[in-house]
Amino acid sequence: MDALSSTGRVGRMGRRRAERACGMTTAGAPAKPRGMDTASKPAGSVLVYAPDRGIGDLMWHLPTVRAIAARTPEGQVVLAARPSSRAAEVLAVEPSVSRVVYARHFSGALKGVKEVLDFWRICREVRPRAVWILEKIGRPAQAAWLAGVPERRGFGLGHGSQEQWLQGPFLPKAMRPDHRLDKLAAFEVLHGLKVDSREPGLLLDPKAVAAVQARFGRLPGPWLVLGVGASEPARTWPAERFAAVSQAVADLFPTVFWLGGPNDAPRLEASVAARFGSGRDILACDLPLDQAAALIALSAGFLGNDSGPLNVAASVGRPAIGLMGTSPVPAYSRWLSRLDGGEGRIADISVDQAVAAVRTRFTDEAWANRDIPAA
């Protein structure tokens, strides 16, 4: 197991890169960007665009979103995100986000034109006084300019297609190959945004917690959640191996939840239906996202595919072991560790490896269910 113990390393590297690029010392503080005077509440909201598609991507950006919101008199921003991020559900009780609007994903010959028009539509609907684009892409920057947004910020990274429509400061071109977490940390330094931790600290809806407790609270703990769903086969560990892990850790976990989406239920029932007859293994593929997050948060630990629930587990502060397929999990949370089959082959991860990872962390970290007050 490759435990991701160096949580702060990525953020610190990004901040040092930004400080060198701006001629700052570690103790230095950049000038406040124009348009950020908080002496009085100006008209219009602040719109933040996080264009990546996944729930995990959204969790990486959440500390930055909160820092931008903290700089506003109202303490809130409007978040533009992709529909696949499910941001409106994930951040339903996030106080720094007043509302979520979705920027559609387009393909085909007119993709660029459609993306400009769609973000222009968002700007005309929200009527923001400022737009912060947490990427280097130029089309939303052009759309914000066309919509007459007074303040427009973005990564830049030497991309003229974005920088021509925005105000600086920008990240340097030399940072293009860096990880997104490095870029976010550097961007925060450039704009004087205060981020004390990259831990997302995702907030839970008390009503969702109450619903999960009412449905499952009688089941004995500690609970283990198996994240058996994924967006593609290359990220999906075989159901039979999850079943073998569940059996091998029966002495530790009297209750094991199999968490997936509605599309996962038929596959699981066809391949490992016998697991769900004893009452110990619970199929949980019918939960809305807020209740899935609550279930994970109430559990002792999580083992699962590289997917949204894995990132939710880390974001709500639960020990999470990720089974890696096509891409490694980023080191943004101290709660995450990973198993990697090598060369993107999730099927190379053995049952014995997964069992050893769970047992080691269970012992070292004294896993136990967490008690969360409900509504």
PDB file of N, CA and C in Angstrom, residues 38-129:
ATOM      1  N   THR A  38     -13.544  45.504   0.276  1.00  0.00           N
ATOM      2  CA  THR A  38     -14.695  44.976   0.990  1.00  0.00           C
ATOM      3  C   THR A  38     -15.259  45.969   1.987  1.00  0.00           C
ATOM      4  N   ALA A  39     -14.946  47.255   1.830  1.00  0.00           N
ATOM      5  CA  ALA A  39     -15.441  48.244   2.779  1.00  0.00           C
ATOM      6  C   ALA A  39     -16.961  48.341   2.727  1.00  0.00           C
ATOM      7  N   SER A  40     -17.542  48.186   1.569  1.00  0.00           N
ATOM      8  CA  SER A  40     -18.988  48.215   1.439  1.00  0.00           C
ATOM      9  C   SER A  40     -19.404  47.123   0.470  1.00  0.00           C
ATOM     10  N   LYS A  41     -20.613  46.664   0.615  1.00  0.00           N
ATOM     11  CA  LYS A  41     -21.088  45.567  -0.218  1.00  0.00           C
ATOM     12  C   LYS A  41     -21.472  46.073  -1.601  1.00  0.00           C
ATOM     13  N   PRO A  42     -20.745  45.669  -2.640  1.00  0.00           N
ATOM     14  CA  PRO A  42     -21.055  46.145  -3.985  1.00  0.00           C
ATOM     15  C   PRO A  42     -22.227  45.373  -4.582  1.00  0.00           C
ATOM     16  N   ALA A  43     -22.724  45.883  -5.695  1.00  0.00           N
ATOM     17  CA  ALA A  43     -23.837  45.231  -6.374  1.00  0.00           C
ATOM     18  C   ALA A  43     -23.340  44.024  -7.149  1.00  0.00           C
ATOM     19  N   GLY A  44     -24.173  43.006  -7.218  1.00  0.00           N
ATOM     20  CA  GLY A  44     -23.820  41.807  -7.958  1.00  0.00           C
ATOM     21  C   GLY A  44     -23.080  40.806  -7.104  1.00  0.00           C
ATOM     22  N   SER A  45     -23.086  39.562  -7.537  1.00  0.00           N
ATOM     23  CA  SER A  45     -22.431  38.488  -6.799  1.00  0.00           C
ATOM     24  C   SER A  45     -21.059  38.198  -7.392  1.00  0.00           C
ATOM     25  N   VAL A  46     -20.348  37.282  -6.765  1.00  0.00           N
ATOM     26  CA  VAL A  46     -19.084  36.773  -7.293  1.00  0.00           C
ATOM     27  C   VAL A  46     -19.345  35.365  -7.813  1.00  0.00           C
ATOM     28  N   LEU A  47     -18.964  35.122  -9.053  1.00  0.00           N
ATOM     29  CA  LEU A  47     -19.173  33.837  -9.707  1.00  0.00           C
ATOM     30  C   LEU A  47     -17.842  33.110  -9.813  1.00  0.00           C
ATOM     31  N   VAL A  48     -17.781  31.886  -9.293  1.00  0.00           N
ATOM     32  CA  VAL A  48     -16.580  31.058  -9.369  1.00  0.00           C
ATOM     33  C   VAL A  48     -16.879  29.876 -10.278  1.00  0.00           C
ATOM     34  N   TYR A  49     -15.997  29.629 -11.252  1.00  0.00           N
ATOM     35  CA  TYR A  49     -16.195  28.531 -12.192  1.00  0.00           C
ATOM     36  C   TYR A  49     -15.149  27.456 -11.950  1.00  0.00           C
ATOM     37  N   ALA A  50     -15.615  26.258 -11.556  1.00  0.00           N
ATOM     38  CA  ALA A  50     -14.759  25.079 -11.409  1.00  0.00           C
ATOM     39  C   ALA A  50     -15.170  24.095 -12.500  1.00  0.00           C
ATOM     40  N   PRO A  51     -14.444  24.038 -13.620  1.00  0.00           N
ATOM     41  CA  PRO A  51     -14.946  23.357 -14.804  1.00  0.00           C
ATOM     42  C   PRO A  51     -14.717  21.849 -14.868  1.00  0.00           C
ATOM     43  N   ASP A  52     -14.028  21.267 -13.894  1.00  0.00           N
ATOM     44  CA  ASP A  52     -13.774  19.825 -13.962  1.00  0.00           C
ATOM     45  C   ASP A  52     -15.050  19.036 -13.689  1.00  0.00           C
ATOM     46  N   ARG A  53     -15.050  17.776 -14.088  1.00  0.00           N
ATOM     47  CA  ARG A  53     -16.320  17.051 -14.186  1.00  0.00           C
ATOM     48  C   ARG A  53     -16.686  16.216 -12.966  1.00  0.00           C
ATOM     49  N   GLY A  54     -15.727  15.806 -12.147  1.00  0.00           N
ATOM     50  CA  GLY A  54     -16.015  14.823 -11.116  1.00  0.00           C
ATOM     51  C   GLY A  54     -16.254  15.405  -9.737  1.00  0.00           C
ATOM     52  N   ILE A  55     -16.818  14.565  -8.853  1.00  0.00           N
ATOM     53  CA  ILE A  55     -17.009  14.960  -7.461  1.00  0.00           C
ATOM     54  C   ILE A  55     -15.658  15.164  -6.788  1.00  0.00           C
ATOM     55  N   GLY A  56     -14.702  14.289  -7.089  1.00  0.00           N
ATOM     56  CA  GLY A  56     -13.370  14.451  -6.518  1.00  0.00           C
ATOM     57  C   GLY A  56     -12.732  15.764  -6.924  1.00  0.00           C
ATOM     58  N   ASP A  57     -12.875  16.134  -8.201  1.00  0.00           N
ATOM     59  CA  ASP A  57     -12.355  17.424  -8.670  1.00  0.00           C
ATOM     60  C   ASP A  57     -12.980  18.573  -7.883  1.00  0.00           C
ATOM     61  N   LEU A  58     -14.272  18.458  -7.639  1.00  0.00           N
ATOM     62  CA  LEU A  58     -14.968  19.499  -6.879  1.00  0.00           C
ATOM     63  C   LEU A  58     -14.389  19.626  -5.474  1.00  0.00           C
ATOM     64  N   MET A  59     -14.049  18.491  -4.860  1.00  0.00           N
ATOM     65  CA  MET A  59     -13.485  18.522  -3.510  1.00  0.00           C
ATOM     66  C   MET A  59     -12.112  19.202  -3.494  1.00  0.00           C
ATOM     67  N   TRP A  60     -11.296  19.008  -4.537  1.00  0.00           N
ATOM     68  CA  TRP A  60      -9.996  19.690  -4.597  1.00  0.00           C
ATOM     69  C   TRP A  60     -10.179  21.204  -4.561  1.00  0.00           C
ATOM     70  N   HIS A  61     -11.233  21.682  -5.248  1.00  0.00           N
ATOM     71  CA  HIS A  61     -11.421  23.125  -5.412  1.00  0.00           C
ATOM     72  C   HIS A  61     -12.151  23.781  -4.247  1.00  0.00           C
ATOM     73  N   LEU A  62     -12.777  22.992  -3.391  1.00  0.00           N
ATOM     74  CA  LEU A  62     -13.628  23.571  -2.353  1.00  0.00           C
ATOM     75  C   LEU A  62     -12.884  24.528  -1.420  1.00  0.00           C
ATOM     76  N   PRO A  63     -11.649  24.218  -0.960  1.00  0.00           N
ATOM     77  CA  PRO A  63     -10.955  25.201  -0.122  1.00  0.00           C
ATOM     78  C   PRO A  63     -10.728  26.542  -0.829  1.00  0.00           C
ATOM     79  N   THR A  64     -10.450  26.508  -2.128  1.00  0.00           N
ATOM     80  CA  THR A  64     -10.259  27.752  -2.880  1.00  0.00           C
ATOM     81  C   THR A  64     -11.567  28.521  -3.005  1.00  0.00           C
ATOM     82  N   VAL A  65     -12.640  27.812  -3.269  1.00  0.00           N
ATOM     83  CA  VAL A  65     -13.954  28.457  -3.362  1.00  0.00           C
ATOM     84  C   VAL A  65     -14.292  29.153  -2.050  1.00  0.00           C
ATOM     85  N   ARG A  66     -14.035  28.473  -0.944  1.00  0.00           N
ATOM     86  CA  ARG A  66     -14.318  29.077   0.364  1.00  0.00           C
ATOM     87  C   ARG A  66     -13.455  30.311   0.603  1.00  0.00           C
ATOM     88  N   ALA A  67     -12.205  30.251   0.169  1.00  0.00           N
ATOM     89  CA  ALA A  67     -11.314  31.397   0.368  1.00  0.00           C
ATOM     90  C   ALA A  67     -11.771  32.603  -0.442  1.00  0.00           C
ATOM     91  N   ILE A  68     -12.240  32.375  -1.661  1.00  0.00           N
ATOM     92  CA  ILE A  68     -12.773  33.482  -2.461  1.00  0.00           C
ATOM     93  C   ILE A  68     -14.023  34.049  -1.798  1.00  0.00           C
ATOM     94  N   ALA A  69     -14.892  33.175  -1.319  1.00  0.00           N
ATOM     95  CA  ALA A  69     -16.108  33.636  -0.641  1.00  0.00           C
ATOM     96  C   ALA A  69     -15.780  34.462   0.594  1.00  0.00           C
ATOM     97  N   ALA A  70     -14.730  34.052   1.315  1.00  0.00           N
ATOM     98  CA  ALA A  70     -14.356  34.772   2.536  1.00  0.00           C
ATOM     99  C   ALA A  70     -13.888  36.186   2.243  1.00  0.00           C
ATOM    100  N   ARG A  71     -13.444  36.448   1.009  1.00  0.00           N
ATOM    101  CA  ARG A  71     -12.988  37.782   0.625  1.00  0.00           C
ATOM    102  C   ARG A  71     -14.141  38.713   0.257  1.00  0.00           C
ATOM    103  N   THR A  72     -15.344  38.193   0.151  1.00  0.00           N
ATOM    104  CA  THR A  72     -16.483  39.012  -0.244  1.00  0.00           C
ATOM    105  C   THR A  72     -17.233  39.508   0.988  1.00  0.00           C
ATOM    106  N   PRO A  73     -17.872  40.656   0.904  1.00  0.00           N
ATOM    107  CA  PRO A  73     -18.657  41.146   2.049  1.00  0.00           C
ATOM    108  C   PRO A  73     -19.770  40.189   2.448  1.00  0.00           C
ATOM    109  N   GLU A  74     -20.373  39.516   1.465  1.00  0.00           N
ATOM    110  CA  GLU A  74     -21.487  38.625   1.757  1.00  0.00           C
ATOM    111  C   GLU A  74     -21.038  37.248   2.229  1.00  0.00           C
ATOM    112  N   GLY A  75     -19.751  36.932   2.052  1.00  0.00           N
ATOM    113  CA  GLY A  75     -19.237  35.645   2.500  1.00  0.00           C
ATOM    114  C   GLY A  75     -19.715  34.471   1.681  1.00  0.00           C
ATOM    115  N   GLN A  76     -20.210  34.723   0.467  1.00  0.00           N
ATOM    116  CA  GLN A  76     -20.743  33.671  -0.390  1.00  0.00           C
ATOM    117  C   GLN A  76     -20.405  33.948  -1.846  1.00  0.00           C
ATOM    118  N   VAL A  77     -20.386  32.870  -2.633  1.00  0.00           N
ATOM    119  CA  VAL A  77     -20.226  32.993  -4.076  1.00  0.00           C
ATOM    120  C   VAL A  77     -21.291  32.141  -4.753  1.00  0.00           C
ATOM    121  N   VAL A  78     -21.505  32.422  -6.023  1.00  0.00           N
ATOM    122  CA  VAL A  78     -22.271  31.531  -6.887  1.00  0.00           C
ATOM    123  C   VAL A  78     -21.262  30.617  -7.578  1.00  0.00           C
ATOM    124  N   LEU A  79     -21.511  29.322  -7.560  1.00  0.00           N
ATOM    125  CA  LEU A  79     -20.581  28.365  -8.153  1.00  0.00           C
ATOM    126  C   LEU A  79     -21.124  27.862  -9.479  1.00  0.00           C
ATOM    127  N   ALA A  80     -20.322  27.983 -10.532  1.00  0.00           N
ATOM    128  CA  ALA A  80     -20.622  27.354 -11.814  1.00  0.00           C
ATOM    129  C   ALA A  80     -19.805  26.072 -11.902  1.00  0.00           C
ATOM    130  N   ALA A  81     -20.461  24.977 -12.258  1.00  0.00           N
ATOM    131  CA  ALA A  81     -19.796  23.675 -12.289  1.00  0.00           C
ATOM    132  C   ALA A  81     -20.431  22.819 -13.373  1.00  0.00           C
ATOM    133  N   ARG A  82     -19.781  21.706 -13.677  1.00  0.00           N
ATOM    134  CA  ARG A  82     -20.330  20.766 -14.648  1.00  0.00           C
ATOM    135  C   ARG A  82     -21.451  19.952 -13.993  1.00  0.00           C
ATOM    136  N   PRO A  83     -22.475  19.565 -14.732  1.00  0.00           N
ATOM    137  CA  PRO A  83     -23.540  18.741 -14.151  1.00  0.00           C
ATOM    138  C   PRO A  83     -23.033  17.434 -13.554  1.00  0.00           C
ATOM    139  N   SER A  84     -21.999  16.835 -14.158  1.00  0.00           N
ATOM    140  CA  SER A  84     -21.481  15.561 -13.658  1.00  0.00           C
ATOM    141  C   SER A  84     -20.822  15.673 -12.298  1.00  0.00           C
ATOM    142  N   SER A  85     -20.486  16.885 -11.871  1.00  0.00           N
ATOM    143  CA  SER A  85     -19.915  17.072 -10.535  1.00  0.00           C
ATOM    144  C   SER A  85     -20.968  16.960  -9.443  1.00  0.00           C
ATOM    145  N   ARG A  86     -22.228  17.089  -9.819  1.00  0.00           N
ATOM    146  CA  ARG A  86     -23.365  17.029  -8.891  1.00  0.00           C
ATOM    147  C   ARG A  86     -23.195  18.037  -7.750  1.00  0.00           C
ATOM    148  N   ALA A  87     -22.655  19.190  -8.111  1.00  0.00           N
ATOM    149  CA  ALA A  87     -22.311  20.191  -7.103  1.00  0.00           C
ATOM    150  C   ALA A  87     -23.522  20.670  -6.314  1.00  0.00           C
ATOM    151  N   ALA A  88     -24.676  20.789  -6.966  1.00  0.00           N
ATOM    152  CA  ALA A  88     -25.861  21.265  -6.253  1.00  0.00           C
ATOM    153  C   ALA A  88     -26.250  20.318  -5.133  1.00  0.00           C
ATOM    154  N   GLU A  89     -26.045  19.012  -5.330  1.00  0.00           N
ATOM    155  CA  GLU A  89     -26.341  18.030  -4.286  1.00  0.00           C
ATOM    156  C   GLU A  89     -25.226  17.977  -3.250  1.00  0.00           C
ATOM    157  N   VAL A  90     -23.991  17.928  -3.731  1.00  0.00           N
ATOM    158  CA  VAL A  90     -22.850  17.772  -2.829  1.00  0.00           C
ATOM    159  C   VAL A  90     -22.728  18.967  -1.891  1.00  0.00           C
ATOM    160  N   LEU A  91     -22.999  20.156  -2.395  1.00  0.00           N
ATOM    161  CA  LEU A  91     -22.795  21.386  -1.623  1.00  0.00           C
ATOM    162  C   LEU A  91     -24.115  22.006  -1.168  1.00  0.00           C
ATOM    163  N   ALA A  92     -25.128  21.186  -0.991  1.00  0.00           N
ATOM    164  CA  ALA A  92     -26.459  21.699  -0.656  1.00  0.00           C
ATOM    165  C   ALA A  92     -26.482  22.485   0.644  1.00  0.00           C
ATOM    166  N   VAL A  93     -25.613  22.145   1.598  1.00  0.00           N
ATOM    167  CA  VAL A  93     -25.598  22.856   2.887  1.00  0.00           C
ATOM    168  C   VAL A  93     -24.281  23.601   3.094  1.00  0.00           C
ATOM    169  N   GLU A  94     -23.543  23.852   2.018  1.00  0.00           N
ATOM    170  CA  GLU A  94     -22.279  24.579   2.106  1.00  0.00           C
ATOM    171  C   GLU A  94     -22.559  26.079   2.225  1.00  0.00           C
ATOM    172  N   PRO A  95     -22.210  26.709   3.355  1.00  0.00           N
ATOM    173  CA  PRO A  95     -22.583  28.115   3.557  1.00  0.00           C
ATOM    174  C   PRO A  95     -21.868  29.097   2.642  1.00  0.00           C
ATOM    175  N   SER A  96     -20.707  28.724   2.098  1.00  0.00           N
ATOM    176  CA  SER A  96     -19.976  29.660   1.246  1.00  0.00           C
ATOM    177  C   SER A  96     -20.515  29.710  -0.179  1.00  0.00           C
ATOM    178  N   VAL A  97     -21.423  28.804  -0.532  1.00  0.00           N
ATOM    179  CA  VAL A  97     -21.992  28.747  -1.879  1.00  0.00           C
ATOM    180  C   VAL A  97     -23.480  29.073  -1.791  1.00  0.00           C
ATOM    181  N   SER A  98     -23.868  30.211  -2.341  1.00  0.00           N
ATOM    182  CA  SER A  98     -25.272  30.625  -2.261  1.00  0.00           C
ATOM    183  C   SER A  98     -26.152  29.844  -3.220  1.00  0.00           C
ATOM    184  N   ARG A  99     -25.592  29.472  -4.365  1.00  0.00           N
ATOM    185  CA  ARG A  99     -26.327  28.674  -5.349  1.00  0.00           C
ATOM    186  C   ARG A  99     -25.343  28.065  -6.327  1.00  0.00           C
ATOM    187  N   VAL A 100     -25.801  27.048  -7.043  1.00  0.00           N
ATOM    188  CA  VAL A 100     -24.996  26.384  -8.067  1.00  0.00           C
ATOM    189  C   VAL A 100     -25.704  26.524  -9.407  1.00  0.00           C
ATOM    190  N   VAL A 101     -24.946  26.909 -10.423  1.00  0.00           N
ATOM    191  CA  VAL A 101     -25.454  26.914 -11.793  1.00  0.00           C
ATOM    192  C   VAL A 101     -24.570  25.971 -12.606  1.00  0.00           C
ATOM    193  N   TYR A 102     -25.176  25.300 -13.556  1.00  0.00           N
ATOM    194  CA  TYR A 102     -24.438  24.301 -14.311  1.00  0.00           C
ATOM    195  C   TYR A 102     -24.024  24.822 -15.685  1.00  0.00           C
ATOM    196  N   ALA A 103     -22.748  24.624 -15.991  1.00  0.00           N
ATOM    197  CA  ALA A 103     -22.205  24.920 -17.314  1.00  0.00           C
ATOM    198  C   ALA A 103     -22.185  23.619 -18.108  1.00  0.00           C
ATOM    199  N   ARG A 104     -22.900  23.586 -19.174  1.00  0.00           N
ATOM    200  CA  ARG A 104     -23.058  22.348 -19.939  1.00  0.00           C
ATOM    201  C   ARG A 104     -21.762  21.956 -20.642  1.00  0.00           C
ATOM    202  N   HIS A 105     -21.638  20.651 -20.897  1.00  0.00           N
ATOM    203  CA  HIS A 105     -20.504  20.145 -21.676  1.00  0.00           C
ATOM    204  C   HIS A 105     -20.967  19.906 -23.108  1.00  0.00           C
ATOM    205  N   PHE A 106     -20.190  20.413 -24.057  1.00  0.00           N
ATOM    206  CA  PHE A 106     -20.552  20.295 -25.466  1.00  0.00           C
ATOM    207  C   PHE A 106     -19.479  19.511 -26.219  1.00  0.00           C
ATOM    208  N   SER A 107     -19.862  18.982 -27.362  1.00  0.00           N
ATOM    209  CA  SER A 107     -18.918  18.318 -28.263  1.00  0.00           C
ATOM    210  C   SER A 107     -19.310  18.670 -29.695  1.00  0.00           C
ATOM    211  N   GLY A 108     -18.450  18.306 -30.624  1.00  0.00           N
ATOM    212  CA  GLY A 108     -18.762  18.558 -32.023  1.00  0.00           C
ATOM    213  C   GLY A 108     -18.075  19.788 -32.575  1.00  0.00           C
ATOM    214  N   ALA A 109     -18.385  20.089 -33.834  1.00  0.00           N
ATOM    215  CA  ALA A 109     -17.683  21.139 -34.569  1.00  0.00           C
ATOM    216  C   ALA A 109     -17.894  22.522 -33.968  1.00  0.00           C
ATOM    217  N   LEU A 110     -19.054  22.771 -33.380  1.00  0.00           N
ATOM    218  CA  LEU A 110     -19.363  24.088 -32.821  1.00  0.00           C
ATOM    219  C   LEU A 110     -19.194  24.121 -31.305  1.00  0.00           C
ATOM    220  N   LYS A 111     -18.392  23.225 -30.775  1.00  0.00           N
ATOM    221  CA  LYS A 111     -18.210  23.147 -29.327  1.00  0.00           C
ATOM    222  C   LYS A 111     -17.786  24.489 -28.735  1.00  0.00           C
ATOM    223  N   GLY A 112     -16.778  25.122 -29.340  1.00  0.00           N
ATOM    224  CA  GLY A 112     -16.261  26.368 -28.795  1.00  0.00           C
ATOM    225  C   GLY A 112     -17.304  27.468 -28.758  1.00  0.00           C
ATOM    226  N   VAL A 113     -18.041  27.617 -29.840  1.00  0.00           N
ATOM    227  CA  VAL A 113     -19.080  28.650 -29.903  1.00  0.00           C
ATOM    228  C   VAL A 113     -20.151  28.385 -28.851  1.00  0.00           C
ATOM    229  N   LYS A 114     -20.550  27.130 -28.723  1.00  0.00           N
ATOM    230  CA  LYS A 114     -21.594  26.780 -27.759  1.00  0.00           C
ATOM    231  C   LYS A 114     -21.137  27.037 -26.325  1.00  0.00           C
ATOM    232  N   GLU A 115     -19.862  26.750 -26.047  1.00  0.00           N
ATOM    233  CA  GLU A 115     -19.363  26.982 -24.690  1.00  0.00           C
ATOM    234  C   GLU A 115     -19.329  28.472 -24.356  1.00  0.00           C
ATOM    235  N   VAL A 116     -18.933  29.291 -25.319  1.00  0.00           N
ATOM    236  CA  VAL A 116     -18.944  30.739 -25.088  1.00  0.00           C
ATOM    237  C   VAL A 116     -20.369  31.220 -24.832  1.00  0.00           C
ATOM    238  N   LEU A 117     -21.303  30.801 -25.668  1.00  0.00           N
ATOM    239  CA  LEU A 117     -22.688  31.245 -25.516  1.00  0.00           C
ATOM    240  C   LEU A 117     -23.294  30.759 -24.204  1.00  0.00           C
ATOM    241  N   ASP A 118     -22.953  29.531 -23.805  1.00  0.00           N
ATOM    242  CA  ASP A 118     -23.519  28.995 -22.569  1.00  0.00           C
ATOM    243  C   ASP A 118     -23.002  29.755 -21.355  1.00  0.00           C
ATOM    244  N   PHE A 119     -21.710  30.069 -21.332  1.00  0.00           N
ATOM    245  CA  PHE A 119     -21.200  30.807 -20.172  1.00  0.00           C
ATOM    246  C   PHE A 119     -21.658  32.262 -20.215  1.00  0.00           C
ATOM    247  N   TRP A 120     -21.822  32.819 -21.408  1.00  0.00           N
ATOM    248  CA  TRP A 120     -22.416  34.155 -21.516  1.00  0.00           C
ATOM    249  C   TRP A 120     -23.823  34.143 -20.923  1.00  0.00           C
ATOM    250  N   ARG A 121     -24.582  33.074 -21.218  1.00  0.00           N
ATOM    251  CA  ARG A 121     -25.930  32.935 -20.646  1.00  0.00           C
ATOM    252  C   ARG A 121     -25.874  32.918 -19.123  1.00  0.00           C
ATOM    253  N   ILE A 122     -24.909  32.168 -18.566  1.00  0.00           N
ATOM    254  CA  ILE A 122     -24.764  32.102 -17.112  1.00  0.00           C
ATOM    255  C   ILE A 122     -24.465  33.485 -16.539  1.00  0.00           C
ATOM    256  N   CYS A 123     -23.553  34.190 -17.187  1.00  0.00           N
ATOM    257  CA  CYS A 123     -23.202  35.529 -16.696  1.00  0.00           C
ATOM    258  C   CYS A 123     -24.386  36.484 -16.773  1.00  0.00           C
ATOM    259  N   ARG A 124     -25.176  36.398 -17.825  1.00  0.00           N
ATOM    260  CA  ARG A 124     -26.344  37.264 -17.942  1.00  0.00           C
ATOM    261  C   ARG A 124     -27.404  36.906 -16.901  1.00  0.00           C
ATOM    262  N   GLU A 125     -27.469  35.632 -16.548  1.00  0.00           N
ATOM    263  CA  GLU A 125     -28.432  35.195 -15.529  1.00  0.00           C
ATOM    264  C   GLU A 125     -27.992  35.613 -14.132  1.00  0.00           C
ATOM    265  N   VAL A 126     -26.722  35.393 -13.818  1.00  0.00           N
ATOM    266  CA  VAL A 126     -26.207  35.670 -12.471  1.00  0.00           C
ATOM    267  C   VAL A 126     -25.906  37.152 -12.292  1.00  0.00           C
ATOM    268  N   ARG A 127     -25.459  37.816 -13.370  1.00  0.00           N
ATOM    269  CA  ARG A 127     -25.042  39.226 -13.346  1.00  0.00           C
ATOM    270  C   ARG A 127     -23.987  39.474 -12.258  1.00  0.00           C
ATOM    271  N   PRO A 128     -22.867  38.773 -12.351  1.00  0.00           N
ATOM    272  CA  PRO A 128     -21.843  38.917 -11.314  1.00  0.00           C
ATOM    273  C   PRO A 128     -21.025  40.190 -11.482  1.00  0.00           C
ATOM    274  N   ARG A 129     -20.462  40.648 -10.392  1.00  0.00           N
ATOM    275  CA  ARG A 129     -19.503  41.754 -10.456  1.00  0.00           C
ATOM    276  C   ARG A 129     -18.097  41.228 -10.703  1.00  0.00           C
TER     277      ARG A 129
END
